[in-house]
Coordinates of C-alpha atoms and ligand atoms in Angstrom, one line a residue:
M1 CA 20.5 17.7 9.0
L2 CA 19.0 19.0 12.6
G3 CA 17.8 22.4 12.5
T4 CA 17.7 22.8 8.8
R5 CA 14.4 22.6 7.0
M6 CA 14.2 20.1 4.2
I7 CA 11.2 20.1 2.0
V8 CA 10.6 17.3 -0.6
L9 CA 7.9 16.9 -3.3
G10 CA 7.2 13.5 -3.8
I11 CA 5.7 12.0 -7.2
E12 CA 3.8 8.6 -7.3
S13 CA 2.3 7.1 -10.3
S14 CA 3.0 3.3 -9.8
C15 CA -0.7 2.2 -10.6
D16 CA -3.8 4.4 -11.1
E17 CA -3.1 7.1 -8.7
T18 CA -1.6 10.2 -10.0
A19 CA -0.4 11.7 -6.5
V20 CA 2.1 14.3 -5.5
G21 CA 2.7 15.3 -1.8
V22 CA 4.9 17.9 -0.1
V23 CA 6.5 16.7 3.5
Q24 CA 8.7 18.7 5.4
D25 CA 11.6 17.1 7.5
G26 CA 10.2 13.9 7.0
H27 CA 7.4 14.2 9.6
M28 CA 5.3 17.2 8.7
L29 CA 2.7 16.5 6.1
R30 CA 2.2 19.8 4.2
S31 CA 0.2 18.6 1.2
N32 CA -1.0 15.2 -0.2
I33 CA -3.1 15.4 -3.6
V34 CA -4.5 12.1 -5.3
A35 CA -6.0 12.0 -8.4
S36 CA -7.3 8.6 -9.4
S37 CA -8.4 7.0 -12.8
M38 CA -10.2 4.2 -10.9
S39 CA -13.4 5.0 -12.0
L40 CA -12.6 4.5 -15.4
H41 CA -11.1 1.0 -14.7
A42 CA -14.2 -0.1 -12.7
Q43 CA -16.4 -1.3 -15.9
Y44 CA -13.2 -3.5 -16.8
G45 CA -13.3 -5.1 -13.3
G46 CA -9.5 -4.3 -12.8
V47 CA -6.9 -1.8 -13.7
V48 CA -6.1 -1.3 -17.6
P49 CA -2.5 -0.3 -17.7
E50 CA -3.0 1.8 -20.9
I51 CA -5.8 3.8 -19.4
A52 CA -3.8 4.2 -16.4
A53 CA -1.0 5.8 -18.3
R54 CA -3.0 7.9 -20.5
S55 CA -4.7 9.6 -17.2
H56 CA -1.3 10.0 -15.7
I57 CA -0.3 12.2 -18.4
E58 CA -3.4 14.4 -18.4
A59 CA -3.0 14.6 -14.4
I60 CA 0.5 15.0 -13.5
I61 CA 1.2 18.5 -14.1
P62 CA -2.0 19.7 -12.6
V63 CA -1.7 17.5 -9.5
I64 CA 2.0 18.8 -9.1
E65 CA 0.9 22.5 -9.3
E66 CA -2.2 21.6 -6.9
A67 CA 0.1 19.9 -4.2
L68 CA 2.7 22.9 -4.4
A69 CA -0.3 25.4 -3.8
A70 CA -1.9 23.4 -1.0
A71 CA 1.7 23.1 0.8
K72 CA 1.8 26.7 0.3
C73 CA 5.1 26.4 -1.4
T74 CA 6.5 27.8 -4.7
W75 CA 9.5 25.8 -6.4
N76 CA 11.9 27.9 -4.5
D77 CA 10.8 26.4 -1.2
I78 CA 11.4 22.7 -2.7
D79 CA 14.8 21.3 -1.9
A80 CA 14.6 17.9 -3.4
I81 CA 12.1 15.9 -5.7
A82 CA 11.5 12.0 -4.9
V83 CA 9.8 9.8 -7.4
T84 CA 8.6 6.3 -7.4
Y85 CA 10.7 4.3 -9.8
G86 CA 9.4 0.8 -9.0
A87 CA 7.6 -1.4 -8.4
G88 CA 4.6 -1.0 -10.5
L89 CA 2.9 -0.8 -14.0
N90 CA 5.6 0.5 -16.4
G91 CA 3.6 2.9 -18.6
S92 CA 2.5 4.5 -15.5
L93 CA 5.8 4.7 -13.8
L94 CA 7.3 6.1 -16.6
I95 CA 5.0 9.2 -16.4
G96 CA 6.0 10.0 -12.9
V97 CA 9.8 9.3 -13.6
L98 CA 9.9 11.4 -16.6
A99 CA 8.0 14.4 -14.9
A100 CA 10.4 14.0 -12.0
R101 CA 13.4 13.8 -14.3
T102 CA 12.4 16.9 -16.4
L103 CA 11.6 19.2 -13.3
A104 CA 14.7 18.0 -11.4
I105 CA 16.7 19.2 -14.4
I106 CA 14.9 22.2 -15.3
K107 CA 14.2 23.4 -11.8
R108 CA 17.8 22.2 -10.5
K109 CA 16.8 20.0 -7.6
P110 CA 18.4 17.0 -6.5
L111 CA 16.3 13.6 -7.4
Y112 CA 15.6 10.8 -5.1
A113 CA 14.5 7.4 -6.7
V114 CA 12.1 5.9 -4.2
N115 CA 10.9 2.2 -3.7
H116 CA 7.2 2.2 -3.7
V117 CA 6.7 -0.6 -1.1
I118 CA 9.2 1.0 1.4
G119 CA 7.3 4.4 0.9
H120 CA 4.1 2.8 2.4
I121 CA 6.0 2.0 5.4
Y122 CA 7.3 5.6 5.6
A123 CA 4.1 7.2 5.5
N124 CA 4.1 6.1 9.2
F125 CA 6.9 8.6 9.9
L126 CA 4.4 11.6 9.2
T127 CA 3.5 13.0 12.6
Q128 CA 2.2 16.4 12.2
T129 CA 0.4 18.3 9.1
T130 CA -0.5 21.8 8.3
L131 CA -3.9 20.2 6.7
K132 CA -7.2 19.9 8.2
G133 CA -8.8 16.4 8.5
Y134 CA -6.1 14.2 9.0
Q135 CA -5.8 11.9 12.1
M136 CA -1.7 11.9 12.5
R137 CA 0.3 9.4 14.5
R138 CA 1.4 10.6 17.7
Q139 CA 5.1 9.8 17.4
Q140 CA 7.4 8.4 14.8
P141 CA 8.2 4.8 14.7
E142 CA 11.6 3.5 16.9
F143 CA 14.1 1.1 15.7
P144 CA 14.1 -1.9 15.3
M145 CA 10.7 -1.5 13.4
L146 CA 8.8 -4.4 12.1
G147 CA 6.9 -3.3 8.8
I148 CA 3.9 -5.1 7.6
I149 CA 3.0 -4.1 3.8
V150 CA -0.2 -5.3 2.9
S151 CA -1.4 -3.6 -0.5
G152 CA -2.7 -4.7 -3.9
G153 CA 0.6 -5.8 -5.2
H154 CA 2.7 -6.5 -2.1
S155 CA 2.6 -8.6 1.0
Q156 CA 5.6 -8.4 3.2
L157 CA 7.2 -8.4 6.3
A158 CA 10.6 -6.5 7.0
I159 CA 12.6 -5.6 9.9
W160 CA 14.4 -2.2 10.0
R161 CA 17.4 -1.8 12.4
N162 CA 17.7 1.8 11.1
H163 CA 16.9 4.0 8.2
F164 CA 18.0 2.0 4.9
D165 CA 19.3 -0.9 7.1
Y166 CA 16.5 -3.5 6.7
T167 CA 15.9 -7.4 6.0
L168 CA 13.0 -8.6 4.2
L169 CA 11.8 -11.6 6.3
G170 CA 9.1 -12.9 3.9
Q171 CA 6.8 -12.2 1.2
T172 CA 4.1 -13.6 -0.9
Q173 CA 5.1 -16.3 -3.4
D174 CA 1.9 -15.6 -5.6
D175 CA -1.0 -13.3 -5.1
A176 CA -0.8 -10.4 -2.6
I177 CA -3.4 -10.0 0.0
G178 CA -5.3 -7.1 -1.7
E179 CA -5.2 -8.9 -5.1
A180 CA -7.1 -11.7 -3.2
F181 CA -9.6 -9.2 -1.5
D182 CA -10.1 -8.0 -5.2
K183 CA -10.6 -11.4 -6.9
V184 CA -13.0 -12.7 -4.2
A185 CA -15.0 -9.5 -4.7
K186 CA -15.2 -10.4 -8.1
I187 CA -16.3 -14.1 -7.3
I188 CA -19.1 -12.9 -5.0
G189 CA -20.2 -10.0 -7.5
L190 CA -18.8 -6.8 -5.9
P191 CA -17.5 -4.0 -8.1
Y192 CA -13.9 -3.1 -8.3
P193 CA -12.1 -2.0 -6.4
G194 CA -13.0 -4.9 -4.3
G195 CA -11.4 -5.0 -1.1
I196 CA -13.3 -2.2 0.6
N197 CA -16.6 -3.9 -0.9
V198 CA -15.7 -7.1 0.7
S199 CA -15.0 -5.7 4.0
R200 CA -18.3 -3.6 3.8
L201 CA -20.5 -6.8 3.0
A202 CA -18.5 -9.1 5.6
Q203 CA -20.0 -7.0 8.5
Q204 CA -23.3 -8.5 7.6
G205 CA -21.7 -11.9 7.4
N206 CA -20.6 -14.7 9.9
R207 CA -16.8 -14.9 9.8
D208 CA -17.0 -18.6 11.2
A209 CA -19.7 -20.0 8.6
F210 CA -17.0 -21.6 6.3
Q211 CA -13.2 -23.0 7.1
L212 CA -10.9 -21.7 4.3
P213 CA -7.6 -23.0 4.3
K214 CA -4.4 -21.1 5.5
A215 CA -1.3 -21.7 3.3
R216 CA 1.5 -23.8 4.8
M217 CA 4.9 -22.0 3.5
A218 CA 8.3 -23.6 3.5
G219 CA 9.7 -20.1 4.3
K220 CA 8.6 -18.9 8.0
Y221 CA 7.4 -15.6 6.7
D222 CA 6.3 -16.2 3.3
F223 CA 2.7 -15.9 2.3
S224 CA 0.4 -17.2 -0.3
F225 CA -3.1 -16.0 -1.2
S226 CA -3.8 -17.8 -4.4
G227 CA -4.8 -20.8 -2.5
I228 CA -7.5 -19.4 -0.4
K229 CA -8.8 -17.4 -3.7
T230 CA -9.5 -21.0 -5.3
A231 CA -10.9 -22.2 -2.2
V232 CA -13.4 -19.4 -2.2
L233 CA -14.3 -20.4 -5.9
R234 CA -14.8 -23.9 -5.2
L235 CA -16.9 -23.1 -1.9
A236 CA -19.0 -20.5 -3.9
Q237 CA -19.6 -23.3 -6.5
E238 CA -20.6 -25.9 -3.8
Q239 CA -22.8 -23.4 -2.1
V240 CA -25.0 -22.9 -5.2
G241 CA -25.0 -26.8 -5.9
K242 CA -22.6 -26.6 -9.0
D243 CA -19.3 -28.4 -9.6
Y244 CA -16.0 -26.7 -10.5
S245 CA -17.0 -26.4 -14.3
L246 CA -19.4 -23.7 -13.5
P247 CA -17.7 -20.3 -14.7
S248 CA -17.2 -17.9 -12.0
Y249 CA -18.9 -15.0 -13.8
E250 CA -22.2 -16.9 -13.3
L251 CA -21.7 -17.3 -9.7
S252 CA -22.7 -14.0 -8.2
G253 CA -26.1 -14.5 -9.8
L254 CA -26.8 -17.5 -8.0
L255 CA -25.4 -16.8 -4.5
N256 CA -27.9 -15.2 -2.1
E257 CA -26.9 -12.1 -0.1
Q258 CA -26.1 -14.1 3.1
Q259 CA -23.9 -16.7 1.5
K260 CA -22.0 -13.6 -0.2
A261 CA -21.8 -12.2 3.2
D262 CA -20.8 -15.3 4.8
I263 CA -17.9 -16.0 2.3
A264 CA -16.7 -12.5 2.6
A265 CA -16.8 -12.5 6.3
S266 CA -14.9 -16.2 6.2
F267 CA -12.3 -15.2 3.8
Q268 CA -11.6 -11.9 5.6
R269 CA -10.8 -13.7 8.6
V270 CA -8.5 -16.2 7.1
A271 CA -6.7 -13.6 5.2
C272 CA -6.3 -11.1 8.1
E273 CA -5.3 -13.9 10.6
T274 CA -2.7 -15.3 8.1
I275 CA -0.8 -12.0 8.2
A276 CA -1.5 -11.5 11.9
D277 CA 0.0 -15.1 12.6
K278 CA 3.2 -14.2 10.8
A279 CA 3.6 -10.9 12.1
L280 CA 3.4 -12.4 15.7
L281 CA 6.2 -14.9 14.7
A282 CA 8.3 -11.8 13.5
Y283 CA 7.5 -9.9 16.9
Q284 CA 8.6 -12.9 18.9
E285 CA 11.8 -13.3 17.0
F286 CA 12.9 -9.8 16.5
V287 CA 11.3 -8.1 19.4
P288 CA 10.7 -4.9 17.7
K289 CA 10.4 -1.4 19.4
S290 CA 7.7 -0.6 16.8
V291 CA 5.4 -2.2 14.7
V292 CA 3.9 -0.3 11.5
V293 CA 1.5 -1.3 8.8
G294 CA 1.2 0.2 5.4
G295 CA -0.5 -0.3 2.0
G296 CA -4.1 -0.1 0.9
V297 CA -5.1 -3.1 3.1
A298 CA -3.9 -1.3 6.1
A299 CA -7.3 0.3 6.1
N300 CA -9.1 -2.9 6.8
T301 CA -10.8 -2.9 10.2
E302 CA -10.9 -6.5 10.6
L303 CA -7.0 -6.6 10.0
R304 CA -6.7 -3.7 12.7
E305 CA -8.6 -5.9 15.1
C306 CA -7.0 -9.1 14.4
L307 CA -3.4 -7.6 14.8
A308 CA -4.6 -6.0 18.2
R309 CA -5.9 -9.5 19.3
T310 CA -2.7 -11.3 18.2
L311 CA 0.3 -8.8 18.8
P312 CA 1.4 -7.8 22.4
Y313 CA 1.9 -4.3 20.9
S314 CA -0.7 -1.8 20.0
I315 CA -0.1 -0.5 16.7
E316 CA -0.6 3.3 15.7
Y317 CA -2.4 3.3 12.4
L318 CA -2.2 5.6 9.4
D319 CA -5.1 8.0 8.4
L320 CA -7.0 6.2 5.7
K321 CA -5.7 9.0 3.3
L322 CA -2.4 7.6 3.8
C323 CA -2.8 4.0 3.6
G324 CA -3.5 3.7 -0.3
D325 CA -1.1 5.0 -2.9
N326 CA -0.2 8.5 -2.2
G327 CA 2.6 11.1 -2.8
A328 CA 3.1 12.0 0.7
M329 CA 4.6 8.5 1.7
I330 CA 7.1 9.3 -1.3
A331 CA 7.9 12.5 -0.1
A332 CA 8.4 11.4 3.2
L333 CA 10.7 8.6 2.4
G334 CA 12.5 11.1 0.1
C335 CA 13.1 13.3 3.0
F336 CA 15.1 10.4 4.8
H337 CA 16.9 9.8 1.3
A338 CA 18.2 13.3 1.6
M339 CA 18.5 13.9 5.4
E340 CA 20.6 10.4 5.6
Q341 CA 22.6 11.4 2.6
Q342 CA 21.5 8.5 0.4
A343 CA 22.7 8.7 -3.2
T344 CA 20.8 10.9 -5.9
A345 CA 19.5 9.7 -9.3
N346 CA 20.7 11.1 -12.4
P347 CA 17.9 12.8 -14.0
Y348 CA 19.4 12.3 -17.5
T349 CA 19.3 8.6 -17.0
L350 CA 16.9 7.4 -14.2
E351 CA 14.8 4.4 -15.3
T352 CA 11.8 2.9 -14.2
A353 CA 12.0 -0.5 -12.3
P354 CA 8.8 -2.4 -12.7
N355 CA 9.8 -5.4 -10.9
L356 CA 11.8 -3.5 -8.1
S357 CA 11.9 -5.9 -5.1
M358 CA 12.9 -4.6 -1.7
Ligands
LIG1 O1 -1.4 0.3 -1.5 P1 -2.6 0.3 -2.6 O2 -3.6 1.3 -2.8 O3 -2.0 0.1 -4.1 C1 -0.9 -1.1 -4.3 O4 0.4 -0.6 -4.2 O5 -1.3 -2.2 -4.4 O6 -3.7 -0.9 -2.2 C2 -4.6 -1.1 -3.2 C3 -5.3 -2.6 -2.5 C4 -6.4 -3.1 -3.6 O7 -6.3 -4.7 -3.5 C5 -7.5 -2.7 -2.5 O8 -8.7 -3.6 -2.7 C6 -6.9 -3.1 -1.0 O9 -5.9 -2.2 -1.2 N1 -8.0 -2.3 -0.2 C7 -8.6 -3.0 0.9 C8 -9.3 -1.7 1.8 N2 -9.1 -0.7 1.2 C9 -8.1 -0.8 -0.2 N3 -8.7 -4.4 1.0 C10 -9.5 -4.7 2.3 N4 -10.1 -3.4 3.1 C11 -10.2 -2.3 2.7 N5 -10.6 -1.6 3.6
LIG2 ZN1 0.9 0.9 -3.1

């Protein structure tokens, strides 16, 4: 494929972002348009699947058109379409998949069905852009590559020997790290989406104020974040002098600002250390040539600092606009599907896979 230009349009709709990106040759970011229905969910404290699905229906066509225009492309320039077919909310995935299937048929383009979680990792292959305001990685990751996935739905470690040749080392057995951030945010009364708000408040707190437990897992590389969430709840109840019968929604009104900040900082430290500890074990066992991080929580400064302290490797991070859900990561992975001659999907039959694993 060297020397041949491959331009892929990637469609992502697995949660509350309707996102479309255009990527050339797996490394050149040409557009990245994200429409989020997050503000509509904020009043409910989390994503409402029906609202997300309806928002995707309204946004999908305009976002595709905007992504093409921003990439200075017409459909003639697009060589293939890639779409997230899982994992995610089924009603949300359906809109992206049906749009991609329809376009693949009427525009006569090959269609690639892409795994959302692997897409987060492949955002790290973007090294150049025609767009303003992006801080791009200097070079593409080398194999073997250790991938750390930290998002609202996933916490995973995987080792890639080559494109499409990877082993999942471990994953969360219950909540994902982003989900734990969001739940802790709720306990201390911070608005949805919680992760960014917890990390902001943590800056005012003492991260050694409280000792929260790290889960011990049977699987060397597995995670669990539900225990720490419950520990935060008990800690908050204790701090206001109440027992476990106090409903969690009454807590935030009773905690003072310093207590909230100390809880945020203590939780964030332990959650980040949990990821970094396991990443170090994997680094020592597999001696990767590169380590990459993907997913919304990759934006977290404490996690970045913690990994820098723990690993004997300096990680190149993604631009914040490429950490959370986006279409560019799907387009980037789609390019590799095409360039590495992976099987295309049948546009007449491709189904969603809400519980898709790696
Ligand atoms: O990758 P993503 O956009 O969606 C999923 O695939 O889940 O990740 C969203 C998650 C949410 O849980 C959000 O609270 C968390 O990423 N998040 C953060 C930060 N920014 C987003 N968590 C901690 N610190 C942040 N700065
Ligand atoms: Zn995601």
